[in-house]
Coordinates of C-alpha atoms in Angstrom, one line a residue:
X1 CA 50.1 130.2 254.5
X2 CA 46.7 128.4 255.9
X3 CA 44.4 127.2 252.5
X4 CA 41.2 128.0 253.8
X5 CA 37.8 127.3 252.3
X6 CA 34.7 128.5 252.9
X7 CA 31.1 127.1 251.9
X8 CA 27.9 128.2 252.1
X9 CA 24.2 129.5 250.8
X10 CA 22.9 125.7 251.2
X11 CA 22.2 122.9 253.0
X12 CA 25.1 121.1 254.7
X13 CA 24.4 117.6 256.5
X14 CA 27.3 118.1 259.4
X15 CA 26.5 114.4 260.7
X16 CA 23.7 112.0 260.3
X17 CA 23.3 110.9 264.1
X18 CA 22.1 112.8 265.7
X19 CA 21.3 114.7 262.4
X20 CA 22.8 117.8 262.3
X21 CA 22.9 120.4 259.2
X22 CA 24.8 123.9 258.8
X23 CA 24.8 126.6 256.7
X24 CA 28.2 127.0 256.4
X25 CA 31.5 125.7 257.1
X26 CA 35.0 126.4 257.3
X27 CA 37.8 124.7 256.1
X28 CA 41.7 125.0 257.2
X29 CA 44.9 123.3 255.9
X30 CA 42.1 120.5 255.4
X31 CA 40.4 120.0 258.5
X32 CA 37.0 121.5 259.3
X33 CA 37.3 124.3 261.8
X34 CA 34.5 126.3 261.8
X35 CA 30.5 126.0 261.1
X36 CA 27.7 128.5 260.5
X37 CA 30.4 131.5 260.8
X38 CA 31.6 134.2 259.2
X39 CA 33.8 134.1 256.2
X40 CA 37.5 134.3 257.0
X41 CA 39.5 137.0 255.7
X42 CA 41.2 135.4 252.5
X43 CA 39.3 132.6 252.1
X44 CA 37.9 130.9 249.1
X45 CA 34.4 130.9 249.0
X46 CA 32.1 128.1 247.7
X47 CA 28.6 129.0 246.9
X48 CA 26.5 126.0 247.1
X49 CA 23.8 128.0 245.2
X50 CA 21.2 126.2 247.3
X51 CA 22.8 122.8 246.7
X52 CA 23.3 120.3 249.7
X53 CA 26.7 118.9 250.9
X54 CA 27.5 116.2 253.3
X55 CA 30.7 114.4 254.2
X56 CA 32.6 112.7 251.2
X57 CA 31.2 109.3 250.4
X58 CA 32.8 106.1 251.7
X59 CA 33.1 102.7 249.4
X60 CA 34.7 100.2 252.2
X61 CA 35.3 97.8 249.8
X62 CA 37.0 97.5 246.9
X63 CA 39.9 96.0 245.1
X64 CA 42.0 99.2 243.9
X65 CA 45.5 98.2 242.5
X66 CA 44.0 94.6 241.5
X67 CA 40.8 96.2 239.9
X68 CA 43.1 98.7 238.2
X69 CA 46.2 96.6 236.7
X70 CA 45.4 92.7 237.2
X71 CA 42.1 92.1 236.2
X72 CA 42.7 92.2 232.5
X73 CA 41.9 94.4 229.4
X74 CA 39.5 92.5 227.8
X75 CA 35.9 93.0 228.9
X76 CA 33.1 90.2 228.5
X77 CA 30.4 91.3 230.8
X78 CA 28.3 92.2 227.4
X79 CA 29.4 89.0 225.6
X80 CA 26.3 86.6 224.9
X81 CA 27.5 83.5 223.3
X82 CA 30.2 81.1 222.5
X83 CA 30.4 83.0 219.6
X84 CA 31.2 85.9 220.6
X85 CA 33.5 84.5 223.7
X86 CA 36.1 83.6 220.7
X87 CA 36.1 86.1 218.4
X88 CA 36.4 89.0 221.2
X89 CA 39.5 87.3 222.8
X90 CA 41.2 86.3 218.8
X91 CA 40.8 90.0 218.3
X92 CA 42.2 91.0 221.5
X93 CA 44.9 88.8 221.0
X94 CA 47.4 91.0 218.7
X95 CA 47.6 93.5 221.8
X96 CA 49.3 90.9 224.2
X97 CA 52.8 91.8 224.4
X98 CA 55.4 89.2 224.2
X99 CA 55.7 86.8 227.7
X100 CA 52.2 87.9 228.5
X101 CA 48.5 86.4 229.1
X102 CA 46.0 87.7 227.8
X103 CA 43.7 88.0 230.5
X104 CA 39.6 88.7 230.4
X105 CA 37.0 89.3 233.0
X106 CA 33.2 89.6 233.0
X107 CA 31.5 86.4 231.3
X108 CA 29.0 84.9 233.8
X109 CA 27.1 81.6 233.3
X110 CA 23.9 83.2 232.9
X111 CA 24.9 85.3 229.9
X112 CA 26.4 82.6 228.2
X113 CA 23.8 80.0 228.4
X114 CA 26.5 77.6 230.0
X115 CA 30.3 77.7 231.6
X116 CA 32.9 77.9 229.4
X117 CA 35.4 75.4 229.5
X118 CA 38.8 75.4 228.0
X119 CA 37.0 73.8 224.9
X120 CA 35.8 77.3 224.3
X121 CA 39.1 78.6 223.2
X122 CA 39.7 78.6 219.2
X123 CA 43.2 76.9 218.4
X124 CA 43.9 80.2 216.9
X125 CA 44.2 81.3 220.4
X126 CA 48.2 80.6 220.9
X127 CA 49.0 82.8 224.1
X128 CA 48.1 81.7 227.6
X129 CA 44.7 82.8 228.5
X130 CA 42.9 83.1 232.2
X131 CA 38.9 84.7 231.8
X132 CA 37.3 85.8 235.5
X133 CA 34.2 85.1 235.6
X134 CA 32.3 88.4 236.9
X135 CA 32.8 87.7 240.4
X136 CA 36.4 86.8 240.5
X137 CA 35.6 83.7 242.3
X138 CA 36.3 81.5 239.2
X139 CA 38.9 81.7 236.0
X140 CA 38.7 79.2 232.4
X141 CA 42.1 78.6 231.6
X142 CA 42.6 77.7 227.8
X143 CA 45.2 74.8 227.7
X144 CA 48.4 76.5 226.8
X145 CA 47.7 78.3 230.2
X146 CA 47.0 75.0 231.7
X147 CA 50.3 73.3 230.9
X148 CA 51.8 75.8 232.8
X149 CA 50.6 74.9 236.0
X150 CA 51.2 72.1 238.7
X151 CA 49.0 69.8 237.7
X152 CA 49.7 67.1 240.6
X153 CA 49.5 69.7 243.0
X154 CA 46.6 71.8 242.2
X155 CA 43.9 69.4 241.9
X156 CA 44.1 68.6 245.4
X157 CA 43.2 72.0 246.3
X158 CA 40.2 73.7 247.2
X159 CA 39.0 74.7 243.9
X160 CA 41.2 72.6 241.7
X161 CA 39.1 69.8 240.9
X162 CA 37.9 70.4 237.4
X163 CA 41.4 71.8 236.4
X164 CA 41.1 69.4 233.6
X165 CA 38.5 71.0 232.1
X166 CA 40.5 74.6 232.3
X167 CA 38.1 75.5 235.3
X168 CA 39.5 77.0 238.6
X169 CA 37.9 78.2 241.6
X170 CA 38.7 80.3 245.3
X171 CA 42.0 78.9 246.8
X172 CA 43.3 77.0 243.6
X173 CA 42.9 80.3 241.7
X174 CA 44.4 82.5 244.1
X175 CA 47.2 80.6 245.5
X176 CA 48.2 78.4 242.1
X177 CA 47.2 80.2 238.8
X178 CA 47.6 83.9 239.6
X179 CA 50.8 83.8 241.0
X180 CA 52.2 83.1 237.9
X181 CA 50.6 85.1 235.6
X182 CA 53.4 87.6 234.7
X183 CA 53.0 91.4 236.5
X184 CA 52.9 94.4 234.6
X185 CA 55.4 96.9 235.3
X186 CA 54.7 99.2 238.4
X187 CA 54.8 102.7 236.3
X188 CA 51.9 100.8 234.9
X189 CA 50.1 99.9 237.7
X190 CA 50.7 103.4 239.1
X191 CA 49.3 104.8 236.0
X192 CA 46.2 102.8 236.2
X193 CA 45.3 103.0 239.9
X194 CA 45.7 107.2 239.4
X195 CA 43.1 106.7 236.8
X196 CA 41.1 104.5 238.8
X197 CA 40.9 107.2 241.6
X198 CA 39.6 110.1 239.9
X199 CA 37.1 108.3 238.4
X200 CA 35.8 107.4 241.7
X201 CA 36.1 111.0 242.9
X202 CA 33.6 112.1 240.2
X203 CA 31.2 109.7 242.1
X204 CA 31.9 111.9 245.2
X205 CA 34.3 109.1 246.9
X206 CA 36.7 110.9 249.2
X207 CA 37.5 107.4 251.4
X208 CA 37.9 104.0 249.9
X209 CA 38.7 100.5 252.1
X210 CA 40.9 99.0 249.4
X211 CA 41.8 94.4 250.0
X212 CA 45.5 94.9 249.0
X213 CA 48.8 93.0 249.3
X214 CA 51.6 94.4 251.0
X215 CA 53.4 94.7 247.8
X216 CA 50.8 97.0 246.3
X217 CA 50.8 99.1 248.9
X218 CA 54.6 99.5 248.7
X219 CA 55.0 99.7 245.1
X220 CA 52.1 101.6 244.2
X221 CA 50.0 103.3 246.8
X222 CA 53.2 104.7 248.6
X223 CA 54.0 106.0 244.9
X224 CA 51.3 107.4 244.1
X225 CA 50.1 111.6 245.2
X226 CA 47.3 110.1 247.3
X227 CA 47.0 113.4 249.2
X228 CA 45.1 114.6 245.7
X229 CA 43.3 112.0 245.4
X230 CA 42.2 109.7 248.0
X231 CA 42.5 108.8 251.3
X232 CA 42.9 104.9 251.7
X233 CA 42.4 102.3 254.6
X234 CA 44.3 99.0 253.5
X235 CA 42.7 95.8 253.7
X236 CA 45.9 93.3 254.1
X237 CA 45.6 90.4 252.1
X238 CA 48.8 88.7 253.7
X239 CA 49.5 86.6 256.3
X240 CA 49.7 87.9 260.0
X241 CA 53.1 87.6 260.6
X242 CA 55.2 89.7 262.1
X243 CA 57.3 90.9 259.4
X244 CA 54.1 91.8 258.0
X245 CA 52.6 93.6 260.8
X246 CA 55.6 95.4 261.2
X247 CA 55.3 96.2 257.3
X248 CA 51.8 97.8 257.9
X249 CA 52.6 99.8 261.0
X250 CA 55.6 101.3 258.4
X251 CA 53.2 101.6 255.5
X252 CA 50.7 103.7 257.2
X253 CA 51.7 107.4 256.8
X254 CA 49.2 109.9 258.4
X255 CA 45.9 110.7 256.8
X256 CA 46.0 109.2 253.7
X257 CA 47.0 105.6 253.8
X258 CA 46.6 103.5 256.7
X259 CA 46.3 99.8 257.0
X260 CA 44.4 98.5 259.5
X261 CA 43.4 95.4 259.2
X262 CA 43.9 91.5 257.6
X263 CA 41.7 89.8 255.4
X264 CA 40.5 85.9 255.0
X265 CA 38.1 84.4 253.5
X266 CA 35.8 81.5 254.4
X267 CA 34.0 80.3 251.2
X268 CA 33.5 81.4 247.8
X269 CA 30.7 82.9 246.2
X270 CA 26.7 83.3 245.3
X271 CA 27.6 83.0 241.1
X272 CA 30.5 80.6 241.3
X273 CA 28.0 78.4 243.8
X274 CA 31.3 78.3 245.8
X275 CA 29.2 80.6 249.1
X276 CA 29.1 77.5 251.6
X277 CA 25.9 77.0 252.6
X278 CA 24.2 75.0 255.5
X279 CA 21.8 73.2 253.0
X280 CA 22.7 72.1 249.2
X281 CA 22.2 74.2 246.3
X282 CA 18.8 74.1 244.0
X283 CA 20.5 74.1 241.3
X284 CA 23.4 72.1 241.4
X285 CA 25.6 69.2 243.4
X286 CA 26.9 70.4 246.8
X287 CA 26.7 73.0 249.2
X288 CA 29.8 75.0 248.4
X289 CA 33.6 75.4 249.1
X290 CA 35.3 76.1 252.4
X291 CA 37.9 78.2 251.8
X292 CA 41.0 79.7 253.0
X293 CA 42.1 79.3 257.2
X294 CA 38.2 77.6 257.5
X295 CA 39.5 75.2 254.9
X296 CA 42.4 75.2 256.8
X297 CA 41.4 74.7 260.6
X298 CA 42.8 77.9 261.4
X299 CA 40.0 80.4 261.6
X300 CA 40.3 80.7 265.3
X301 CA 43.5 81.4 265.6
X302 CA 43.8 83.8 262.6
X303 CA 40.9 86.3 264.3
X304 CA 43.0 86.1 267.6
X305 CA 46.4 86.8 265.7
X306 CA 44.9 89.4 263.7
X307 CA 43.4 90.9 267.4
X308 CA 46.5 90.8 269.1
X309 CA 48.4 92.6 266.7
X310 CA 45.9 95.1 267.1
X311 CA 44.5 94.8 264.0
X312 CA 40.6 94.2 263.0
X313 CA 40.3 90.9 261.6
X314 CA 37.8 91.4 258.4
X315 CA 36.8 88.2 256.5
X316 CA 34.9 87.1 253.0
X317 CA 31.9 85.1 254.1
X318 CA 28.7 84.9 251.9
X319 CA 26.8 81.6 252.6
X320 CA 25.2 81.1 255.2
X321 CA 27.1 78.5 257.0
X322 CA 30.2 81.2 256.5
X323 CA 28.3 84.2 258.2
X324 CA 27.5 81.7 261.5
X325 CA 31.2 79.9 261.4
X326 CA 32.5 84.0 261.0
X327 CA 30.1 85.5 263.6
X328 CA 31.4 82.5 266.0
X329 CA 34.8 83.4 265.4
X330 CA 33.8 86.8 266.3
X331 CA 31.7 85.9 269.5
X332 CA 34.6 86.3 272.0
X333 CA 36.2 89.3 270.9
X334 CA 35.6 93.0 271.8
X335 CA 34.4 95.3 268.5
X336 CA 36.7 97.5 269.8
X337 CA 39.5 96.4 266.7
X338 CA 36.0 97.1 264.8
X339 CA 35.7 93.3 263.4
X340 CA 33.9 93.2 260.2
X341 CA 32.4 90.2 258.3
X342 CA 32.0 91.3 254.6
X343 CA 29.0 90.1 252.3
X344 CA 27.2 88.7 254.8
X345 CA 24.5 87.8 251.6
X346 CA 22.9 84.6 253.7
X347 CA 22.6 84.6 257.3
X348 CA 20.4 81.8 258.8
X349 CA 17.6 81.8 261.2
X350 CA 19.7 80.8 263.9
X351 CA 22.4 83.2 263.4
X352 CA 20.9 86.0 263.0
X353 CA 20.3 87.1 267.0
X354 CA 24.5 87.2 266.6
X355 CA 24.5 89.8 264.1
X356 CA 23.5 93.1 267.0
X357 CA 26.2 95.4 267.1
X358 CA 28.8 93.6 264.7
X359 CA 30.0 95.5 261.3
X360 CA 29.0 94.2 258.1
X361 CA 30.2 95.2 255.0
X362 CA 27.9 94.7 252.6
X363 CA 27.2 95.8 248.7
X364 CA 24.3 96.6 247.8
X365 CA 24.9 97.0 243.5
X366 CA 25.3 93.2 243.9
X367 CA 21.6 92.8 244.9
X368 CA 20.1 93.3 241.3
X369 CA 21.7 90.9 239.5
X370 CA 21.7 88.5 242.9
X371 CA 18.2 88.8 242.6
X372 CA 18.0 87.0 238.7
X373 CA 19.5 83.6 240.6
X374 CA 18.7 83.5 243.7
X375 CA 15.2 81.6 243.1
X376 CA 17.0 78.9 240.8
X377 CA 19.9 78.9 242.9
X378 CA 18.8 78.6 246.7
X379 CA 15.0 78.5 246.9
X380 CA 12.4 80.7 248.0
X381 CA 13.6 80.9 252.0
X382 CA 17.1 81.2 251.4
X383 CA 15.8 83.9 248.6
X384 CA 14.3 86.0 251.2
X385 CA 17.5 86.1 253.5
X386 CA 19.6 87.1 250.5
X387 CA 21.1 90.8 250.9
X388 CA 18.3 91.4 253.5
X389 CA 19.5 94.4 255.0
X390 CA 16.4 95.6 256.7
X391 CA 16.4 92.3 258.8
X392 CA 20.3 92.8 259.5
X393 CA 19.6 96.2 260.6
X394 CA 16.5 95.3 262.6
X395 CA 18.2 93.1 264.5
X396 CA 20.9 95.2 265.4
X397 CA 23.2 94.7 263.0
X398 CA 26.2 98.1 262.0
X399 CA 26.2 98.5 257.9
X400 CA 29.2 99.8 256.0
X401 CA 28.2 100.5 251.9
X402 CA 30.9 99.3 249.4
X403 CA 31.2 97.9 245.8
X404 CA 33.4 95.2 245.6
X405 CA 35.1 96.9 242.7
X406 CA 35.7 96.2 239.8
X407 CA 32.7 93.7 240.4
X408 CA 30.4 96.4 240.2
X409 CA 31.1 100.0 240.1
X410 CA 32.0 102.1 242.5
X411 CA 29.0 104.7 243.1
X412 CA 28.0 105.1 246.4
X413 CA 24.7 107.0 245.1
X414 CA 23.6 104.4 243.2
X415 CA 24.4 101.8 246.3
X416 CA 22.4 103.9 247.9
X417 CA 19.3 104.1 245.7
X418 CA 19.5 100.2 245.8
X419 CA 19.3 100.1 249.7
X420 CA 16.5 102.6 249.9
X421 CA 14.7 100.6 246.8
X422 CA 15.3 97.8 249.3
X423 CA 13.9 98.4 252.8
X424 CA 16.7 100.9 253.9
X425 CA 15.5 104.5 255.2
X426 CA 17.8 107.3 253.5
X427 CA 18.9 107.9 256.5
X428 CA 20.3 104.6 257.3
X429 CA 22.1 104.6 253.7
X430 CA 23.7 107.8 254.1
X431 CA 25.0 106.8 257.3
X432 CA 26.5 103.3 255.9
X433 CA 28.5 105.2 253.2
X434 CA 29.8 108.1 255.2
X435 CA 30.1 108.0 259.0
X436 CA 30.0 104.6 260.0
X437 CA 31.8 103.1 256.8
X438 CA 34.3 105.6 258.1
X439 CA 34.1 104.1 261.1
X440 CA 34.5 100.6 259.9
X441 CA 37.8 101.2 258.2
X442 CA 39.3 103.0 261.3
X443 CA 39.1 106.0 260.2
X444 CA 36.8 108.2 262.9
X445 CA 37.9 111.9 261.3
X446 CA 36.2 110.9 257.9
X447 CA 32.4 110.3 257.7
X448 CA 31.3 113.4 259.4
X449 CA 32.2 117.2 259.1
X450 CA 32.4 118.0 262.4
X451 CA 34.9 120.5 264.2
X452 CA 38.6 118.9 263.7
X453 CA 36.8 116.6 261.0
X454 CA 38.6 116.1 257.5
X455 CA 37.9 118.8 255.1
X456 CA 36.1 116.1 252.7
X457 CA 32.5 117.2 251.0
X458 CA 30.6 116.1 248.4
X459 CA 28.2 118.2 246.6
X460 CA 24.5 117.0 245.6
X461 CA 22.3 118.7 243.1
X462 CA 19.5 118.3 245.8
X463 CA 18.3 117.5 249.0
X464 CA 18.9 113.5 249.2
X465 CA 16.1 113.3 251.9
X466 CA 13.9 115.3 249.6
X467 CA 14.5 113.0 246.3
X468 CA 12.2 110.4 245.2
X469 CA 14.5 107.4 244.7
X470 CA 12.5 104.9 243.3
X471 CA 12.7 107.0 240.0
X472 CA 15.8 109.3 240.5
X473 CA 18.6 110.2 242.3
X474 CA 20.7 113.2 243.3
X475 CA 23.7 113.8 241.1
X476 CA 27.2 115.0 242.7
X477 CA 28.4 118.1 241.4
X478 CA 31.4 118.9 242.9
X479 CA 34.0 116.4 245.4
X480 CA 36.4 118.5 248.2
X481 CA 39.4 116.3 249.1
X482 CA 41.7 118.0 252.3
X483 CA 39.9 121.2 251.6
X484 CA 40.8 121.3 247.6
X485 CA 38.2 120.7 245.3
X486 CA 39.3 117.5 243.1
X487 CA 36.2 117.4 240.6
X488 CA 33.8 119.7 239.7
X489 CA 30.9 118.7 237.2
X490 CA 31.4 120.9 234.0
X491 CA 28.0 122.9 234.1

């Protein structure tokens, strides 16, 4: 028996380019196979009561199973002093179980009037401790969490330097201290990625391009009823081997999960002042932290592993001096394996004739809080290049919206508001979070509602060309995954 759905009585944006709206379509075992027709006998009909729909919305990048399980339970992001650093952490102590960390995210520098250090932890504080900083480019480690780790072999690595002082950065973070903080149990992480999900279907999310390790994706993803409630396009944040490229080929099952591509990153970030940068910093020593296979040498021949596997090399670059060295990675191969550089918040003068017709996922609920450092931090020219998606566009550059969650949170209509706030037409920002951040993760049937299209919708309260977005913006009423309505706003 076919489940067919059928919508109508509004306005229903088909594709963005060329611009093309319906009055109705029809939906079939979860593809879209008819527009501005009759209803089909049997069908379940959708009145849009004048509302608009468009293709689901598209968040390209995010961090799903490691924004869900393994970022930690306590949140800082509204903590103000030193103060308040401790006592939140002693009171969230009592919920670590037995052989665990406690583990916090949030704090940034700015909030705090200073970075933490491992002399902010209270000696009451007997269980290991790791606190992200908001970006997740830099940890404090208190010092029963420091004794833990390989002292003689850490400092030497990118990002390991001040591991004296309980502070860790990019590579020594990633590759040292996470590793052995203890997992929770899968069930968990199942759990908690479920819950993720349909939060981000009440933000009209039907596709999400999630940076995961292999593991994830087997443990979780894979075990998890994705057909109700996401599709997914996997991010590999494993090597290119070949037992791993044989791993994603076997991971990828149809229309829900798919990994297509491998992830690296170059430098570090904007807040941790790890971004590498041409010039130095305003604000402090340096000009940032090569990271990763630029650290390593082996940029080159990652992108062409990566390319040959037919995958679409996608890599972490956000100063300036990462954009150029990432663009000329990039400059001999085809965008057919849809190459993406992600953040892309600096690009130079002289890189930025390169940027015409490469993908760039960028995230534009970073750009108000970039915005309260970027004077102190870079300077008034570098402040005018940060997150300047007009001039990327302008000079011919693809966009694809995401969020970078749990960074930020994953609302493609606020991302949106941002953009248009910010130099983009509406147009152009519809089009970054639905077609062609579709198109970016390798996944041409999502994006659009076109004939043999997935049956994904998402359901405005109005007209997003006819809202005023500096002081509003539409709200999403209902979400259609595979032709099955997964949220509905309660009315």
């Amino acid at each position: 028996m076919s489940r067919t759905i059928y919508i109508t009585n509004g306005i229903i944006l088909i594709q963005l380019r060329p611009l093309r709206i319906a009055h109705s379509i029809t939906i079939t075992d979860g593809l879209v196979r008819g527009i501005d027709g009759e209803a089909p006998a049997h069908a379940n009909c959708i009145d849009l009561q004048g509302k608009t729909a468009l293709p689901g919305l598209v968040d390209s990048h995010l961090h799903l199973v490691q924004g869900a399980s393994g970022m930690g339970n306590v949140d800082l992001r509204k903590v103000k002093s030193k103060e308040a650093f401790r006592s939140l952490l002693l009171e969230a102590q009592s919920e670590v179980p037995e052989g665990q960390w406690l583990v916090a995210y949030g704090w940034n520098q700015e909030e705090l009037g200073a970075n933490p250090d491992k002399s902010w932890f209270p000696n009451e504080l007997t269980v290991p401790t790791l606190c992200y900083r908001i970006d997740f480019h830099s940890a404090v480690l208190n010092d029963i969490a420091i004794n833990q780790i390989p002292y003689e072999t850490i400092i030497n690595v990118t990002g390991g330097s001040l591991i004296e002082s309980g502070i860790v950065k990019e590579d020594a973070l990633y590759s040292f201290v996470c590793p052995i903080i203890p997992s929770i149990a899968p069930e968990n992480k199942c759990k908690r990625t479920i819950d993720a999900l349909r939060n981000f279907q009440s933000k009209g999310i039907t596709l999400v391009g999630s940076m995961e390790e292999l593991a994830d994706v087997r443990d979780v993803l894979m075990n998890i009823p994705l057909k109700s409630l996401m599709r997914v396009g996997v991010i590999s944040l494993d090597a290119p081997t070949e037992e791993n490229i044989a791993s994603c080929v076997q991971l990828s099952s149809g229309d829900f999960i798919r990994v297509f591509g491998f992830k690296a990153f170059l430098d570090g970030s904007l807040g941790s002042r790890t971004a590498k940068m041409y010039e130095p910093w305003s604000d402090t020593e340096g000009d940032g932290l090569w990271a990763g296979v630029a650290e390593s040498g082996e940029l080159t021949n990652w992108v062409k592993q990566v390319c040959e596997s037919g995958f679409a090399p996608v890599i972490h670059a956000i100063g300036d001096a990462a954009v150029g060295k990432g663009l000329e990675a990039f400059r001999e191969i085809k965008n057919t394996s849809c190459p993406r550089i992600e953040h892309a918040q600096f690009i130079s003068e002289k890189d930025i004739a390169n940027v015409k017709h490469r993908m760039f996922g960028v995230q534009p609920l970073h750009q108000p809080d970039d915005a309260k450092i970027a004077l102190e931090a870079v300077g008034e020219t570098r402040e005018k290049q940060l997150h300047n998606w007009r001039r990327m566009l302008d000079a011919g550059a693809r966009l694809s919206f995401g969020s970078d969650w749990p960074v930020v949170s994953a609302d493609p209509i606020a991302a949106i508001k941002v953009a248009v706030n910010n130099g983009v037409t509406i147009e152009e920002a519809i089009y970054a979070s639905t077609e062609e951040a579709a198109l970016s993760l390798n996944m041409p049937l999502a994006g659009t509602l076109t004939i043999d299209s997935y049956g994904d919708v998402v359901v405005l309260d109005c007209n997003p060309f006819d809202c005023d977005w500096t002081v509003t913006q539409p709200d999403i009423c209902m979400t259609i995954l595979d032709g099955t309505t997964v949220y509905a706003k309660e009315q």
